mmCIF file of C-alpha atoms and ligand atoms in Angstrom:
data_model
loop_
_atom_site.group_PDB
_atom_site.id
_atom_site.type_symbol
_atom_site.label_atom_id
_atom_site.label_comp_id
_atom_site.label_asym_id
_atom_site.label_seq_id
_atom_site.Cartn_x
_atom_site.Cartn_y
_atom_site.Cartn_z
ATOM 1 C CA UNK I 1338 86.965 85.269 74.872
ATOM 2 C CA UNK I 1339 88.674 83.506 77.910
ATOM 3 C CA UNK I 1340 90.652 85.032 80.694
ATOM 4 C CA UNK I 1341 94.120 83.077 78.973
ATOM 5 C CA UNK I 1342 93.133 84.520 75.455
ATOM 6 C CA UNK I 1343 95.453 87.463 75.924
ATOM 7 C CA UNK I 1344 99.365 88.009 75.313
ATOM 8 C CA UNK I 1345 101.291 88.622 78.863
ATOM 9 C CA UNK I 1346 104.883 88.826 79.402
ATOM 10 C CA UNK I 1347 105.364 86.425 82.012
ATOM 11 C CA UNK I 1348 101.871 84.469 82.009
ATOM 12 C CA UNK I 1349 102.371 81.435 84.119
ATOM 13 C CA UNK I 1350 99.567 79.991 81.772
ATOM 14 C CA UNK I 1351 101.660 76.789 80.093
ATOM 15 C CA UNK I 1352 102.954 76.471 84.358
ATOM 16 C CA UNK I 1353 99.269 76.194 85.931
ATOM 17 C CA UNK I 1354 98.790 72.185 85.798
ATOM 18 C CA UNK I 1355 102.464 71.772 87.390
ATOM 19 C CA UNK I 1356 101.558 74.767 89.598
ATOM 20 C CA UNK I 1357 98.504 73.418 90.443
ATOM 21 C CA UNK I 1358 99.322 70.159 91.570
ATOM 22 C CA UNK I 1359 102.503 71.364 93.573
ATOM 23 C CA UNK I 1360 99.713 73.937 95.534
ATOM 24 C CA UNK I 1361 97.229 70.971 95.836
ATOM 25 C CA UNK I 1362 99.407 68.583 97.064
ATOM 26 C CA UNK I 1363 101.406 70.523 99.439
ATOM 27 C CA UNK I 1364 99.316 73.348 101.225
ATOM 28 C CA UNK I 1365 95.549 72.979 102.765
ATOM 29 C CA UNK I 1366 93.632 75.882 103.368
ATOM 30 C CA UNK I 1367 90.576 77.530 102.177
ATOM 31 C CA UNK I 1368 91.729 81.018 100.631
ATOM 32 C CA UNK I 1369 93.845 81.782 98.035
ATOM 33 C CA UNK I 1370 95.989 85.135 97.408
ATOM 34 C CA UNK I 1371 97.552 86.003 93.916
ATOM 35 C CA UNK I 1372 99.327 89.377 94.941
ATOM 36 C CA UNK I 1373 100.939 89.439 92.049
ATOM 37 C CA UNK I 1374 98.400 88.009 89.383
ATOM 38 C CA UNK I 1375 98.992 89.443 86.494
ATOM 39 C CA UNK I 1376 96.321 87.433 83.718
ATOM 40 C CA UNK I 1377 95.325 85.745 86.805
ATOM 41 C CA UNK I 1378 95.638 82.348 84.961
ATOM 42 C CA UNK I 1379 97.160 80.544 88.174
ATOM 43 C CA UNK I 1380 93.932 81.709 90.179
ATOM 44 C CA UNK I 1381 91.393 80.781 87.554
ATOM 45 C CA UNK I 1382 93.273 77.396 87.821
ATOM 46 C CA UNK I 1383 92.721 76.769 91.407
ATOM 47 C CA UNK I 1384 89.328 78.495 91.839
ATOM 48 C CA UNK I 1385 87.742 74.898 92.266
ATOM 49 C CA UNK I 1386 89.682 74.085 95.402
ATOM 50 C CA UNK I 1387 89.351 77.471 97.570
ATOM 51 C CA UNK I 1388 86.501 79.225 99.266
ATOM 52 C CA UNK I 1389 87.919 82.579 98.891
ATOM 53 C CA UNK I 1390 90.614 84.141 96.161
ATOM 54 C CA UNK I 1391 92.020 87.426 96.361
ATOM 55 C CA UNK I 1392 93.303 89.026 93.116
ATOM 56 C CA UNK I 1393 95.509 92.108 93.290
ATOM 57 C CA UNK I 1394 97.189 93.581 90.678
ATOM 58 C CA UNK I 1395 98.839 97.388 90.680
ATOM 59 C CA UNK I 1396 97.707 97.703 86.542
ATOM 60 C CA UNK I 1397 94.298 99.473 86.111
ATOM 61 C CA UNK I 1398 93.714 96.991 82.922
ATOM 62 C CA UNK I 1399 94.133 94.026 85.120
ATOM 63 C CA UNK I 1400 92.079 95.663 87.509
ATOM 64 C CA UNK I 1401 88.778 96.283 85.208
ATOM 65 C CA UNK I 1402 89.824 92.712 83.478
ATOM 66 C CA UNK I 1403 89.443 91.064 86.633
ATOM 67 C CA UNK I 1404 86.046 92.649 87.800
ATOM 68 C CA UNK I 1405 84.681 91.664 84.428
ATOM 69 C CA UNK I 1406 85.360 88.159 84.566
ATOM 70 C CA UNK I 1407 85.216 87.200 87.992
ATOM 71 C CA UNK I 1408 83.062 89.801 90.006
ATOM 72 C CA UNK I 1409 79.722 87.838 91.350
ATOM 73 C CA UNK I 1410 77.445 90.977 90.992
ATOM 74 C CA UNK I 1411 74.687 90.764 87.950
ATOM 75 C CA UNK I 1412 74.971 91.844 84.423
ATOM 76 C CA UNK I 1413 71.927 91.981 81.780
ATOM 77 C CA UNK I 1414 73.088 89.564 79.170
ATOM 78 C CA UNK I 1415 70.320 91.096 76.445
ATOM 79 C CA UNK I 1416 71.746 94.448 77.426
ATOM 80 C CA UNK I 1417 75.605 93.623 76.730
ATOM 81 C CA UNK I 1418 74.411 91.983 73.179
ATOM 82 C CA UNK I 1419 72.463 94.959 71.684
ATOM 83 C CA UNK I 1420 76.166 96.887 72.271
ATOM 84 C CA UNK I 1421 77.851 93.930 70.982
ATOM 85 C CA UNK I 1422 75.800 94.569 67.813
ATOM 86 C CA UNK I 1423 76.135 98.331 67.705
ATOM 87 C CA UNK I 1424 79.852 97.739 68.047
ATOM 88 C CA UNK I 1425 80.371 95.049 65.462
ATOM 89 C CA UNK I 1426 78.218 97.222 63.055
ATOM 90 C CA UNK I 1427 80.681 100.713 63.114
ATOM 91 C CA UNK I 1428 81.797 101.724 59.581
ATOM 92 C CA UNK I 1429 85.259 103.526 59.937
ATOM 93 C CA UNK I 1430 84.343 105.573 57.273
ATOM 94 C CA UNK I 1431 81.475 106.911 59.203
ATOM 95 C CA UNK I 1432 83.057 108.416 62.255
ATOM 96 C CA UNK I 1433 85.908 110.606 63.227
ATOM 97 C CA UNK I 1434 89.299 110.373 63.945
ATOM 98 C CA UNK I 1435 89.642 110.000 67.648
ATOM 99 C CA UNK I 1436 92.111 109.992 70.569
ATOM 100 C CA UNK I 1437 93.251 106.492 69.622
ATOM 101 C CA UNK I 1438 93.424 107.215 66.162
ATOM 102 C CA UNK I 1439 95.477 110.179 66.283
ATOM 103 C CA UNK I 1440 98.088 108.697 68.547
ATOM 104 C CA UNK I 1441 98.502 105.196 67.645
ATOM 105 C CA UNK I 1442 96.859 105.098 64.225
ATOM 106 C CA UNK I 1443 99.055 103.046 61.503
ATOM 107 C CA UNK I 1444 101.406 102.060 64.732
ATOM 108 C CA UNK I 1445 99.608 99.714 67.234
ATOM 109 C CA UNK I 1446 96.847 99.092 65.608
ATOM 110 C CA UNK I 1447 95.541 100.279 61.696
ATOM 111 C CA UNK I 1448 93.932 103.497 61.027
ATOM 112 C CA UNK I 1449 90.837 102.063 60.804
ATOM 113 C CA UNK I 1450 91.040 99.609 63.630
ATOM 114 C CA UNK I 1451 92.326 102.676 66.133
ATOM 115 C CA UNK I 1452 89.702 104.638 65.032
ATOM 116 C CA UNK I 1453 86.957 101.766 65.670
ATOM 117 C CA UNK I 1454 88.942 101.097 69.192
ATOM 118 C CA UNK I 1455 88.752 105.055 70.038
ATOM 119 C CA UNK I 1456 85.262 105.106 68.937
ATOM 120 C CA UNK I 1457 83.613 102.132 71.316
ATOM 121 C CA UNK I 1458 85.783 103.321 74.003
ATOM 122 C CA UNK I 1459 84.067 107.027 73.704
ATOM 123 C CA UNK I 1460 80.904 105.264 73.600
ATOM 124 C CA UNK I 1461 81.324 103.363 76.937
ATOM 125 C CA UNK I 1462 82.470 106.006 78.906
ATOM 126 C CA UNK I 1463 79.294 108.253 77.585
ATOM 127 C CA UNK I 1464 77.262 105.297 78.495
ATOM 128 C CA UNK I 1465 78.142 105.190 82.006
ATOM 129 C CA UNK I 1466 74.553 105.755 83.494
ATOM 130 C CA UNK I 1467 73.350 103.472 81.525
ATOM 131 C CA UNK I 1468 75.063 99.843 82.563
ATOM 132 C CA UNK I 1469 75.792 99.060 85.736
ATOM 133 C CA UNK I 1470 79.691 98.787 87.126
ATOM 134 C CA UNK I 1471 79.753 95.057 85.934
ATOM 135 C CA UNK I 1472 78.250 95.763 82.579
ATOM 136 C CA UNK I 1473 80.697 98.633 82.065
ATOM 137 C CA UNK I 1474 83.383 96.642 83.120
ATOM 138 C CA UNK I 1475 82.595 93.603 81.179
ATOM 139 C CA UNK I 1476 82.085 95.824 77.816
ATOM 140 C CA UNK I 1477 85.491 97.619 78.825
ATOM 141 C CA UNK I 1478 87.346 94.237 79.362
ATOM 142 C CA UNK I 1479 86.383 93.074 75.823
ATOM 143 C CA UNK I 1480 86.978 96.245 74.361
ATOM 144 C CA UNK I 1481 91.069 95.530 76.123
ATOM 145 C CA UNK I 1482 91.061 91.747 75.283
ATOM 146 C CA UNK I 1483 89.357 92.791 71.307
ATOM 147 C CA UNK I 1484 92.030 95.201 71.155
ATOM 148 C CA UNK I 1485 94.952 93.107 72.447
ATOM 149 C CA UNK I 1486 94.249 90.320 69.663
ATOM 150 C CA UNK I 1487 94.561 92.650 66.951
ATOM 151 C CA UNK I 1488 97.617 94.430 67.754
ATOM 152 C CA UNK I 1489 100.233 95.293 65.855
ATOM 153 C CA UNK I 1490 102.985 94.254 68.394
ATOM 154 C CA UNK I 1491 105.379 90.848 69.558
ATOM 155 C CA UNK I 1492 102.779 90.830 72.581
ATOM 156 C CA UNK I 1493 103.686 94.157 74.272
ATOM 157 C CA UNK I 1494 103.492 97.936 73.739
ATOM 158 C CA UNK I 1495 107.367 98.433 74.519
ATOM 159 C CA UNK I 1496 107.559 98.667 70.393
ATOM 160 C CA UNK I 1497 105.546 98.072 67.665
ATOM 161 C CA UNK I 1498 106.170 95.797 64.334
ATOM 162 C CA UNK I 1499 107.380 99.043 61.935
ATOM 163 C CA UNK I 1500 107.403 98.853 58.288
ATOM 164 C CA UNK I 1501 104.410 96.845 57.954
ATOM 165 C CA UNK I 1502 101.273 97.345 56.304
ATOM 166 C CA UNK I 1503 99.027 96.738 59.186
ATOM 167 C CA UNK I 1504 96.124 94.963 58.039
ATOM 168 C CA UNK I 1505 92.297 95.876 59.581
ATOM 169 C CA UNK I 1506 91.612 92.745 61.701
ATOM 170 C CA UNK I 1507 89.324 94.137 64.367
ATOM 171 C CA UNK I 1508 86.521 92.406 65.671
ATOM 172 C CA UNK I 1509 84.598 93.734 68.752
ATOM 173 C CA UNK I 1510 83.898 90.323 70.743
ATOM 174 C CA UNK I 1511 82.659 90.202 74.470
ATOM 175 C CA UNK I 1512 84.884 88.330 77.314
ATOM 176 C CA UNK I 1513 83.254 85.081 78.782
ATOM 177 C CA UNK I 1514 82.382 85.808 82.739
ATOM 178 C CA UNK I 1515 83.439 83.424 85.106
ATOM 179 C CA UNK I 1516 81.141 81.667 86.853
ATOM 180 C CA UNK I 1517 81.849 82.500 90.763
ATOM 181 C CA UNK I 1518 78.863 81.723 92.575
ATOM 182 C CA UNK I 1519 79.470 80.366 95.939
ATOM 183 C CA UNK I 1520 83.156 81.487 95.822
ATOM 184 C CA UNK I 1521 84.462 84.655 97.780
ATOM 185 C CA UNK I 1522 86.169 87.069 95.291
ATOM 186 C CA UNK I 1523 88.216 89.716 96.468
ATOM 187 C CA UNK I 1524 89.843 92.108 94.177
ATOM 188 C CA UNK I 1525 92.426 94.999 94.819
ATOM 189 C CA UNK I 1526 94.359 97.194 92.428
ATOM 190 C CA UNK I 1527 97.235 97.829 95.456
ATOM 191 C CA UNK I 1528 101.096 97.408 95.858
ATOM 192 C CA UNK I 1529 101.652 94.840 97.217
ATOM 193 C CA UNK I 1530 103.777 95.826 99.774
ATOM 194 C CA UNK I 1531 101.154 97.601 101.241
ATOM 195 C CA UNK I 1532 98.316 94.928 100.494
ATOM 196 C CA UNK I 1533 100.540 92.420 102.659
ATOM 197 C CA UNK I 1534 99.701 94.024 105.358
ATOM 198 C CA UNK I 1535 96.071 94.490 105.638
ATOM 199 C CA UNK I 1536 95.095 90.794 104.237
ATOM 200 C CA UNK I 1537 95.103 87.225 106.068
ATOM 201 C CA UNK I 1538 94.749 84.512 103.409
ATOM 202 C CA UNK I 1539 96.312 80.570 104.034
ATOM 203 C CA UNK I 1540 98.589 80.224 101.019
ATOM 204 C CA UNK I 1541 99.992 83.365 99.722
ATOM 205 C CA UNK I 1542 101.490 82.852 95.988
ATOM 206 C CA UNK I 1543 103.811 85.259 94.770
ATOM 207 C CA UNK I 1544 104.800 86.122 91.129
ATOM 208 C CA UNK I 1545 106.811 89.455 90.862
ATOM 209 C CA UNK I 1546 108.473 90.908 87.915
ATOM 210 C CA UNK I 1547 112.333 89.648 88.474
ATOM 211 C CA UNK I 1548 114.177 92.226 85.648
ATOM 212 C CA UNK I 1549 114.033 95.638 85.012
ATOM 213 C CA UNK I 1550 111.015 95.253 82.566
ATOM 214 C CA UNK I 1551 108.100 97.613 83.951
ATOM 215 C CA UNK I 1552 104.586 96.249 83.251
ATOM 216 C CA UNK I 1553 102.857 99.988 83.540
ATOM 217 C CA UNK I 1554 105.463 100.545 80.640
ATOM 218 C CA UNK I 1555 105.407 97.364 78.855
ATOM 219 C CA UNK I 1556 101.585 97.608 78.659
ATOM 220 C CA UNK I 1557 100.543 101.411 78.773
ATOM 221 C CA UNK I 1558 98.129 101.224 75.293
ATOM 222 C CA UNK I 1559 96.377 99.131 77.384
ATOM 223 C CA UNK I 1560 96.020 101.226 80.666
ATOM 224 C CA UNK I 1561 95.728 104.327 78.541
ATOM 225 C CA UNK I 1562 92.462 102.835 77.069
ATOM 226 C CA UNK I 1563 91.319 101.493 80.564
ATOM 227 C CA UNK I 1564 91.452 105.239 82.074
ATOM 228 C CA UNK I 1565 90.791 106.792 79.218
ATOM 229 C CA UNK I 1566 92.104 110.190 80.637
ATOM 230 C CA UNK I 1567 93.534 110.817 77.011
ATOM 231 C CA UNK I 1568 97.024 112.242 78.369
ATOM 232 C CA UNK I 1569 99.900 113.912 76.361
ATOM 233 C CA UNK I 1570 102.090 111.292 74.717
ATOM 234 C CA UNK I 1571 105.805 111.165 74.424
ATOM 235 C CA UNK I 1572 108.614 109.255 72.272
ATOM 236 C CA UNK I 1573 108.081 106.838 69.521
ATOM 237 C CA UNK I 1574 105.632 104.292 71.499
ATOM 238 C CA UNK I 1575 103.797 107.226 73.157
ATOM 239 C CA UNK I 1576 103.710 106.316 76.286
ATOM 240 C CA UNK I 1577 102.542 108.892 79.189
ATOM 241 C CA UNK I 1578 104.265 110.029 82.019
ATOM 242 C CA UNK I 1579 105.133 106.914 84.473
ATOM 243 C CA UNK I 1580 103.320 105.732 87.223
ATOM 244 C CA UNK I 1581 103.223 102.406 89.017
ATOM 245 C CA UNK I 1582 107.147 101.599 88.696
ATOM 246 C CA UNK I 1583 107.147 98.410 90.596
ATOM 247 C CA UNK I 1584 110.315 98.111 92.931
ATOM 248 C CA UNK I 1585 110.403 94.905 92.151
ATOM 249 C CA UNK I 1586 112.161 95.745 88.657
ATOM 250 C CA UNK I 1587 114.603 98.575 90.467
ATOM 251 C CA UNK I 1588 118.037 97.453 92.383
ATOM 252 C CA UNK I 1589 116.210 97.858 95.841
ATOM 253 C CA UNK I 1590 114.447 94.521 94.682
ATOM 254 C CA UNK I 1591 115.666 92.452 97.034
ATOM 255 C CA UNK I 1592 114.299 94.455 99.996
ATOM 256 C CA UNK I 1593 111.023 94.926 98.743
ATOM 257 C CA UNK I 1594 111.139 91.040 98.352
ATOM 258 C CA UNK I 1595 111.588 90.824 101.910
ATOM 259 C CA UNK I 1596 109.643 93.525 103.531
ATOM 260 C CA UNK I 1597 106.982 91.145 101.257
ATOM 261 C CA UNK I 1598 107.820 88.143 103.249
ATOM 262 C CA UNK I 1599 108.405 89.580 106.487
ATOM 263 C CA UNK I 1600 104.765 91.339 106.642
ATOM 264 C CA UNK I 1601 102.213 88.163 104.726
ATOM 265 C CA UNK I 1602 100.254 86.749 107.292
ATOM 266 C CA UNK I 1603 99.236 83.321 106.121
ATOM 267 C CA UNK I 1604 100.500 79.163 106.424
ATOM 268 C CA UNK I 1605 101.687 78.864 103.522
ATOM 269 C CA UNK I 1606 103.675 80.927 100.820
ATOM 270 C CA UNK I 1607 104.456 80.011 97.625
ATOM 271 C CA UNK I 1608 106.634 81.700 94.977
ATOM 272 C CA UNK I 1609 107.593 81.200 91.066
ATOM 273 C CA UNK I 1610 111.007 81.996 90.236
ATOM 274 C CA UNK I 1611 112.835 80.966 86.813
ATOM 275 C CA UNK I 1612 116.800 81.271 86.574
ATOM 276 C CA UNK I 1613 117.093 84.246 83.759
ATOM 277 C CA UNK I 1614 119.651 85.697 85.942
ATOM 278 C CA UNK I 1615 122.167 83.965 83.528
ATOM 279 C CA UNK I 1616 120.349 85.543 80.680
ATOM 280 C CA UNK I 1617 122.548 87.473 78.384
ATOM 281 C CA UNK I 1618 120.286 90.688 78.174
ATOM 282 C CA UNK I 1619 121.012 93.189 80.487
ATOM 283 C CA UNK I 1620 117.107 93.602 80.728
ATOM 284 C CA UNK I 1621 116.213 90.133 81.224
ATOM 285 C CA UNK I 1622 118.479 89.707 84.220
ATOM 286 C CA UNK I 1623 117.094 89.202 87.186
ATOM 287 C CA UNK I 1624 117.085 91.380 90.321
ATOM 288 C CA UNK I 1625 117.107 89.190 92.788
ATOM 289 C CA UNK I 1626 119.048 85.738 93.400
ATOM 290 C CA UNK I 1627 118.024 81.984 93.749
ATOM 291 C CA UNK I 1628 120.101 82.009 96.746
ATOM 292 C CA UNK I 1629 118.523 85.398 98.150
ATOM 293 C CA UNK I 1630 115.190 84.187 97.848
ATOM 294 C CA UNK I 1631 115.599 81.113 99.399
ATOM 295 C CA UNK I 1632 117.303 82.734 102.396
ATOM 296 C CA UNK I 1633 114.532 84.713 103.043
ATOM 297 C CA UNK I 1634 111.632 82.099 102.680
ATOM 298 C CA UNK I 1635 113.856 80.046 104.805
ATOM 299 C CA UNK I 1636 114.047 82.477 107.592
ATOM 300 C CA UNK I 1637 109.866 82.503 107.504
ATOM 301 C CA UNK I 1638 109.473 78.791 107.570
ATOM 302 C CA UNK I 1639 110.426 75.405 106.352
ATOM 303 C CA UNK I 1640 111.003 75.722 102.774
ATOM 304 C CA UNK I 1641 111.260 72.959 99.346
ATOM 305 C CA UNK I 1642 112.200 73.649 96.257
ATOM 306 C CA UNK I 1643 110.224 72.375 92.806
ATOM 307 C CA UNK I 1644 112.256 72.687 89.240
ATOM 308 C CA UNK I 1645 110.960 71.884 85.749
ATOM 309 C CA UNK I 1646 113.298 73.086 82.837
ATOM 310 C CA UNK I 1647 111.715 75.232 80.660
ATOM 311 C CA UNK I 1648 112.118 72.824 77.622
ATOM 312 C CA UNK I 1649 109.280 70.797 79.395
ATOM 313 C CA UNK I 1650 106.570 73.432 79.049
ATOM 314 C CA UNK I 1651 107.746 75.029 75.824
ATOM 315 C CA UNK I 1652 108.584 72.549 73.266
ATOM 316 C CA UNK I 1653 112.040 72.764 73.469
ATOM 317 C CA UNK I 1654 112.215 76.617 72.572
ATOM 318 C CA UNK I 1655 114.258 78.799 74.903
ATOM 319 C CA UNK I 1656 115.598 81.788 74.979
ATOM 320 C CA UNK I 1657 119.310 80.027 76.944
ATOM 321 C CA UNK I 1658 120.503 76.898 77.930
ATOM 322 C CA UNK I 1659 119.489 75.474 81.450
ATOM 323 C CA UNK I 1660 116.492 77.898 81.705
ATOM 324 C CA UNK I 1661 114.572 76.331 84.430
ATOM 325 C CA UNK I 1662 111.085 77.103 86.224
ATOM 326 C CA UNK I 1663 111.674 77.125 90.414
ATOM 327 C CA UNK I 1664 107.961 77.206 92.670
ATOM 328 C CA UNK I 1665 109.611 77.590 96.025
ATOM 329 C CA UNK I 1666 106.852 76.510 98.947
ATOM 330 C CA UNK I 1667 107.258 77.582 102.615
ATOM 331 C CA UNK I 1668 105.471 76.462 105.379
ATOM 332 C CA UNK I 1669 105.313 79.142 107.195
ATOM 333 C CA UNK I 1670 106.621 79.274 111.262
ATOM 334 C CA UNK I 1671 107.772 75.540 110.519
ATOM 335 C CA UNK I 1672 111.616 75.644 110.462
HETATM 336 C C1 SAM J 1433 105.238 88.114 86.389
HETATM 337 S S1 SAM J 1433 103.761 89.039 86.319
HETATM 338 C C2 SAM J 1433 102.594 87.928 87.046
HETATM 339 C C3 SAM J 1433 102.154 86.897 86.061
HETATM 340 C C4 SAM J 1433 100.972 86.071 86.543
HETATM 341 N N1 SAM J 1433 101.344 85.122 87.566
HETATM 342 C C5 SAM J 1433 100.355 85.358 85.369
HETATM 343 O O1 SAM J 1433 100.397 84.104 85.317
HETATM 344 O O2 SAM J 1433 99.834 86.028 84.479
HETATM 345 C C6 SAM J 1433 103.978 90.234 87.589
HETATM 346 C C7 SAM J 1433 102.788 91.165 87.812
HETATM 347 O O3 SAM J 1433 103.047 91.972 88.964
HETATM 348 C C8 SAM J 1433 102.502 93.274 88.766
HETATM 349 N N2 SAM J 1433 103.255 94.138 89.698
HETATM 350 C C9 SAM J 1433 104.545 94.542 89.624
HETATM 351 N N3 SAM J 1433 104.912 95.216 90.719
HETATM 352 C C10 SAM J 1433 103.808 95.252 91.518
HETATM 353 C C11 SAM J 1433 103.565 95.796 92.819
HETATM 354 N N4 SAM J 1433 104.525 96.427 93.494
HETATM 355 N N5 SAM J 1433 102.344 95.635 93.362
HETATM 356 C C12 SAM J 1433 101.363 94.985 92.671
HETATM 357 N N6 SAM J 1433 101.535 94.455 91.444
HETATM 358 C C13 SAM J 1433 102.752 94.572 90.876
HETATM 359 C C14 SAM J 1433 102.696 93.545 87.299
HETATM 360 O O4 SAM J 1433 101.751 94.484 86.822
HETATM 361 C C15 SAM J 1433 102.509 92.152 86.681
HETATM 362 O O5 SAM J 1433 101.200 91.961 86.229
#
């Protein structure tokens, strides 16, 4: 499994060739910084044409997914098989009901597929002393991206698909590293906020949740599995108690947007922006204006705007008329 293989609200994946050639062609520098990244499909994109990426993301999923994929430290290839094996051999009639199974059994996932899921994850985690950080994270990763494929969802855990007979489709299958040698790799699970101050990178590119959708929310099976702290569970999607409630989604948006801005230290910054504002959800409307956005980058630097309408990447499907895709680049202390 690749790093795109997964389903992400958001995923700038169908953007990255336009994305890439607007970062190519207009910025030069050697280092890279996805604050924001999310699947990290825009990085992956432009890994051939930087020295040194930094990936930050505040999900622990993303966090573990990352360091799988993209980490440069060794793994034992033999090693990761033999679990492959073990895992790919696991009769669900021959183990117990388990954490997973108990809470999202015949809901995200089938009985038998939750209890597989709860099973491999137990088995990792007891494991521990036995693979190194990369191995663990590497047979965690796959356990997340195994799991996502088979879910029983519309691509997040905000609700699951109800009256269904949820077919057993699980397969355990291991993620594909990335190969990084030569490359700096920095990774961070920080807000970002606070991550803009303490980095230095040339182009900055920034990709923040715009409505009131909260990732930690929209995608807590998946961080539940990650830390694997087996909390209580509350309403009909189970989710935990909150934690890492971006701003970005709250009405203070706009000034987190700007303390952002105000506090990167790089050349170049460049931001993705699409105009759901108009969108006639309540959810789906964005927090923070074109105009807004463009006030600010302008106050930081010389700033151009890039549209493509959404048509263009997605076959003519949207979800409103005149849905468009903005990358807003600013050259930063050239006004
Ligand atoms: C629109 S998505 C990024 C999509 C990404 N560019 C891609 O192509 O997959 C926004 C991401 O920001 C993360 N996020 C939200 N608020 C954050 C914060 N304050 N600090 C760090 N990450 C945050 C979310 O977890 C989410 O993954």
């Amino acid at each position: 499994m690749e790093i795109h293989n997964r389903r992400y609200t958001g995923s700038k994946f169908k953007l990255c060739n336009w994305i890439v050639n607007l970062v190519t062609s207009q910025c030069s520098g050697n280092s890279f910084c996805d604050i924001f990244s999310g699947t990290s499909v825009v990085s992956y994109h432009l890994l051939p044409f930087f020295n040194e990426i930094i990936l930050n993301d505040f999900l622990f999923s993303n966090y573990v997914i990352y360091k799988a994929f993209y980490s440069n430290s060794e793994f034992d290839s033999d090693k990761l098989d033999c679990y492959l094996k073990k895992y790919s051999e696991i009769n669900p009639n021959h183990i117990d009901d388990n954490y997973l199974s108990e809470n999202f059994g015949g809901k995200f996932f089938s009985i038998n597929d939750s209890k597989i899921i709860g099973h491999i994850r137990e088995d990792i985690e007891s494991n521990k002393d036995n693979l190194n950080e990369r191995e663990y994270n590497i047979l965690l990763a796959s356990l997340l991206y195994s799991s996502d494929k088979v879910a029983n969802t519309v691509g997040h855990y905000d609700a699951y698909i109800k009256n269904k007979d949820i077919k057993d489709k699980f397969t355990y299958k291991l993620i594909k590293p990335i190969d990084t040698s030569g490359k700096n790799i920095k990774i961070y699970r920080e807000d970002a906020n606070i991550l803009s101050r303490k980095i230095n990178s040339d182009i900055v590119y920034i990709d923040p949740p715009y409505n009131s959708r909260q990732y930690s929310r929209f995608y807590h099976v998946l961080e539940n599995i990650t830390k694997w702290e087996k909390p209580e569970l509350e309403g009909v999607v189970l989710k935990p108690t909150p934690e890492n409630m971006s701003e970005y989604c709250k009405c203070n948006a706009s000034i987190v947007f700007k303390d952002l801005i105000d506090n990167l230290q790089c050349k170049y910054i460049v931001v993705s922006y699409n105009n759901t504002y108009n969108s006639k959800s309540n959810s789906s409307k964005n927090k923070i204006s074109l105009d807004y956005i463009i006030d600010i980058l302008k106050e930081k630097g010389e700033t151009q705007t890039f549209e493509q309408s959404y048509k263009f990447f997605n076959t003519g499907k949207t979800e409103f008329k005149d849905h468009k895709e903005f990358i807003f680049i600013t050259k930063v202390g050239n006004k």
